[in-house]
mmCIF file of C-alpha atoms in Angstrom:
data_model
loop_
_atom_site.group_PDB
_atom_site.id
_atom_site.type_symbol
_atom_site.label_atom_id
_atom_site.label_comp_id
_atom_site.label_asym_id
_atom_site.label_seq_id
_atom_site.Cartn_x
_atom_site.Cartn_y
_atom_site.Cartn_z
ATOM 1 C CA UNK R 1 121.309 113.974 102.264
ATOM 2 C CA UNK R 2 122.265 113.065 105.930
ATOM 3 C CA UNK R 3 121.337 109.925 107.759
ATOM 4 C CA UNK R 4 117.910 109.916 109.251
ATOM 5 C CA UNK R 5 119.609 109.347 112.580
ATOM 6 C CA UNK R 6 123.431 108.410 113.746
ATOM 7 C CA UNK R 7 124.510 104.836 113.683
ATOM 8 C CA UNK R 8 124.969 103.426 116.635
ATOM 9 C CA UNK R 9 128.113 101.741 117.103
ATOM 10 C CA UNK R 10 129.311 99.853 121.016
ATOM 11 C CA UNK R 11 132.783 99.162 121.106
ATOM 12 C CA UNK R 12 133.736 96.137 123.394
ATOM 13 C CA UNK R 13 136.599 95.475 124.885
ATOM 14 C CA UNK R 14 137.594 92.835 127.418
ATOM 15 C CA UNK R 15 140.826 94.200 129.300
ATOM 16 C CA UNK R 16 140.587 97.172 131.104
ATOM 17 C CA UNK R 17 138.355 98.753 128.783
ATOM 18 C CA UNK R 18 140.484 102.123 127.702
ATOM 19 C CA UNK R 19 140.648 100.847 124.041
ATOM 20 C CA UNK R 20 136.734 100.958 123.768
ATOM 21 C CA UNK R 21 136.951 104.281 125.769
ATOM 22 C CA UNK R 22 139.336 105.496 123.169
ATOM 23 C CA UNK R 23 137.715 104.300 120.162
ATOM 24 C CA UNK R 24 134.009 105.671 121.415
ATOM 25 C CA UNK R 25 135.609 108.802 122.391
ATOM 26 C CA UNK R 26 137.418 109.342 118.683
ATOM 27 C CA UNK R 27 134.025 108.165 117.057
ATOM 28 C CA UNK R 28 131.972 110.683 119.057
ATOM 29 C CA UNK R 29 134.382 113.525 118.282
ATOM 30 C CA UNK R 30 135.705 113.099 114.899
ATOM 31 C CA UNK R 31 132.373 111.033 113.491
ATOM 32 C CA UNK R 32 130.021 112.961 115.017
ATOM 33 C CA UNK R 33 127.174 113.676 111.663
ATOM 34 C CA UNK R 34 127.353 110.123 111.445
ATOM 35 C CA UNK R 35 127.888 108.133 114.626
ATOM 36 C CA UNK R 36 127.275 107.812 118.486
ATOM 37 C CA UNK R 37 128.984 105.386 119.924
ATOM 38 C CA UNK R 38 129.201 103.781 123.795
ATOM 39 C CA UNK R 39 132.668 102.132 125.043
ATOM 40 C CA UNK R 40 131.874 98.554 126.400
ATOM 41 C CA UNK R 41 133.423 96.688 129.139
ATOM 42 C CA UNK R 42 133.058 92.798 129.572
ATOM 43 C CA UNK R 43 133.451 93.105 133.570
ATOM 44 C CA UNK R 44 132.441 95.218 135.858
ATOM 45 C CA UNK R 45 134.194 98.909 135.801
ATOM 46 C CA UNK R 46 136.997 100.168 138.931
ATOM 47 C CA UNK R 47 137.859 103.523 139.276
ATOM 48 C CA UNK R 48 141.485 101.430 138.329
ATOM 49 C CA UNK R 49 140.170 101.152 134.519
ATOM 50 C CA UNK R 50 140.213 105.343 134.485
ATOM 51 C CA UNK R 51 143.210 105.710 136.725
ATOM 52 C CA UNK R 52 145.365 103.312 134.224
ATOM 53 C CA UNK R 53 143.734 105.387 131.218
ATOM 54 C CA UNK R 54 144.945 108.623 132.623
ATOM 55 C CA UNK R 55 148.238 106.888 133.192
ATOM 56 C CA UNK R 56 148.703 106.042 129.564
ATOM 57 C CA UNK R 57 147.927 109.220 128.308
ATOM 58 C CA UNK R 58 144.392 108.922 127.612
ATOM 59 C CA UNK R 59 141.697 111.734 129.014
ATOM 60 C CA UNK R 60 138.729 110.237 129.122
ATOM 61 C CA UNK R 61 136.212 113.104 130.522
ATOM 62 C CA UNK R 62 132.820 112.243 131.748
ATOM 63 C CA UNK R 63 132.744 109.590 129.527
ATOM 64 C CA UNK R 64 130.389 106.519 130.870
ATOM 65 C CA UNK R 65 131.310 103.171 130.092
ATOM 66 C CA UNK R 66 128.337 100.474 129.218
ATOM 67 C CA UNK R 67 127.646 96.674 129.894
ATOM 68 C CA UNK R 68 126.805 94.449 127.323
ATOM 69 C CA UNK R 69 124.211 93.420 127.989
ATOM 70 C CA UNK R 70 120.685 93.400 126.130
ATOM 71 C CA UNK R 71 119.833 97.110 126.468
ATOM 72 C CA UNK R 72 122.644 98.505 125.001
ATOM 73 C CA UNK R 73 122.859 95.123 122.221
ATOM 74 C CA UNK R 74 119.755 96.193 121.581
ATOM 75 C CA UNK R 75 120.078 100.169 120.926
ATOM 76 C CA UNK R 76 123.462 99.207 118.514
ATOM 77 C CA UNK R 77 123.424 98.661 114.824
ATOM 78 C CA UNK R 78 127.078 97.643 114.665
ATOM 79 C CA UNK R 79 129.120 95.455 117.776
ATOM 80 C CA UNK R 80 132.967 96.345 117.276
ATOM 81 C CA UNK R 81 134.944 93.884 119.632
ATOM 82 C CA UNK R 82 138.148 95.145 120.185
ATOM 83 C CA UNK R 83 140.073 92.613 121.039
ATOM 84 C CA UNK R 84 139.479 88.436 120.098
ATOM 85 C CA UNK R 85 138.214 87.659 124.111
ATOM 86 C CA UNK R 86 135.485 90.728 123.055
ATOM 87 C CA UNK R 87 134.774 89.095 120.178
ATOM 88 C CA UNK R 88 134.120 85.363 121.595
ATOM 89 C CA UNK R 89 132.296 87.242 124.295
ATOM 90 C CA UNK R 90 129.687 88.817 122.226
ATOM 91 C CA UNK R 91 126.160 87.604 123.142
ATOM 92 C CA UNK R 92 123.747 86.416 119.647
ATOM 93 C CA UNK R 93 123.141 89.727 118.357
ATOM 94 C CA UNK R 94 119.565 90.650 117.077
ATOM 95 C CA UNK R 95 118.536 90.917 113.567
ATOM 96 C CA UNK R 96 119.643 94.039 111.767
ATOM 97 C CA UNK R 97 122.827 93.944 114.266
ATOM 98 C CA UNK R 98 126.125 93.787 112.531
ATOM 99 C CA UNK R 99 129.594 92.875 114.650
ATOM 100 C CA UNK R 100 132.854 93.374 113.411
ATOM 101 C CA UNK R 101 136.420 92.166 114.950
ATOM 102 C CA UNK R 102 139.284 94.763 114.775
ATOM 103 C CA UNK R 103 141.823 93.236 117.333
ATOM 104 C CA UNK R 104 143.960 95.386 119.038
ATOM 105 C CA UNK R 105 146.526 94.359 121.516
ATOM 106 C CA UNK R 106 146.694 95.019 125.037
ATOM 107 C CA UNK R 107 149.194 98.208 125.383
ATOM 108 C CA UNK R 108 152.045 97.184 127.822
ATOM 109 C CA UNK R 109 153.433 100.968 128.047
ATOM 110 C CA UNK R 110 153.312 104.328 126.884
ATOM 111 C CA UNK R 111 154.636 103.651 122.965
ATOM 112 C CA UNK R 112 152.089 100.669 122.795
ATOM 113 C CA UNK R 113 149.639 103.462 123.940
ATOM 114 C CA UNK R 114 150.596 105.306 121.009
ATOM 115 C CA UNK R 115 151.196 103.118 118.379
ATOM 116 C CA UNK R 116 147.655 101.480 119.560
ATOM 117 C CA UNK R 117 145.857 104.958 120.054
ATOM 118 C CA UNK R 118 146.705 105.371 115.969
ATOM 119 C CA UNK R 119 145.946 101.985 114.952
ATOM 120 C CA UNK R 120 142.372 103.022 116.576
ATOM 121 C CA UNK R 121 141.748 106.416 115.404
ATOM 122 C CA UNK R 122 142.698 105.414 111.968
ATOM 123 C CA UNK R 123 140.515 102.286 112.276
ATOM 124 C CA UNK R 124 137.534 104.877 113.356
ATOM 125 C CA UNK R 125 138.746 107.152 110.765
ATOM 126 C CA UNK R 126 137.773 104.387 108.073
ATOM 127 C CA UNK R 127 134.129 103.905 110.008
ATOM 128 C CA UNK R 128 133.626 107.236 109.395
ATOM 129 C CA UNK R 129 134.903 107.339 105.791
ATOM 130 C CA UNK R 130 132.671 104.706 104.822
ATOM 131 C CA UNK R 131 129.514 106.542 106.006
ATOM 132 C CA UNK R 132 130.404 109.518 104.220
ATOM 133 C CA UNK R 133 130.380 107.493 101.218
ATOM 134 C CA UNK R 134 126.884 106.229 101.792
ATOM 135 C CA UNK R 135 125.963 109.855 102.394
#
């Protein structure tokens, strides 16, 4: 029996925001019976954030990246910080609002990208695998 609707997950990140990018845009695609998800970035968004994506290897189409701020706090049912800044960062979150911590570092160059790109999509991977199993 599926969910009555997808959980809603905002992935935060504090640097320049491609890990939450990454990890919305694996969670959207590969989770998508179970999940929506928004990417999250702690300060305000530059065309430089997408640039240094595309840079490292990551396309990031048309995807929109959030504030957190109450709005979006308020339409989640699960905070993921990305990194431990994210995670000190995070606003009081309602009732019924879980937050987890999966720190990832900052990628310095393109085999950080990779090894980090992994580390997320198998983190997201296990997201998903647990909702299956409440399924």
């Amino acid at each position: 029996m599926p969910y009555k609707r997808k959980a809603r997950v905002l992935f935060v990140d504090s640097g320049d925001a491609c890990r939450a990018r990454l990890a919305a845009q694996f969670a959207n695609s590969l989770g998508a019976a179970w999940m929506e998800a928004r990417a999250v970035a702690l300060h305000e968004a530059t065309l430089a954030h997408k640039a240094k994506c595309a840079l490292a290897g990551i396309d990031l189409p048309d995807q929109t990246l959030h504030r957190l701020d109450q709005e979006n706090i308020a339409w989640a049912d699960l905070v993921v910080a990305l990194d431990e800044m994210a995670n000190l960062a995070c606003p009081s979150l309602p009732e019924g609002v879980q937050k987890r911590c999966y720190p990832f570092p900052q990628p310095e160059n393109a085999d950080d990208w990779q090894r980090v790109r992994e580390a997320i999509q198998q983190r997201v991977e296990g997201m998903i695998g647990g909702m299956r199993m409440m399924r």
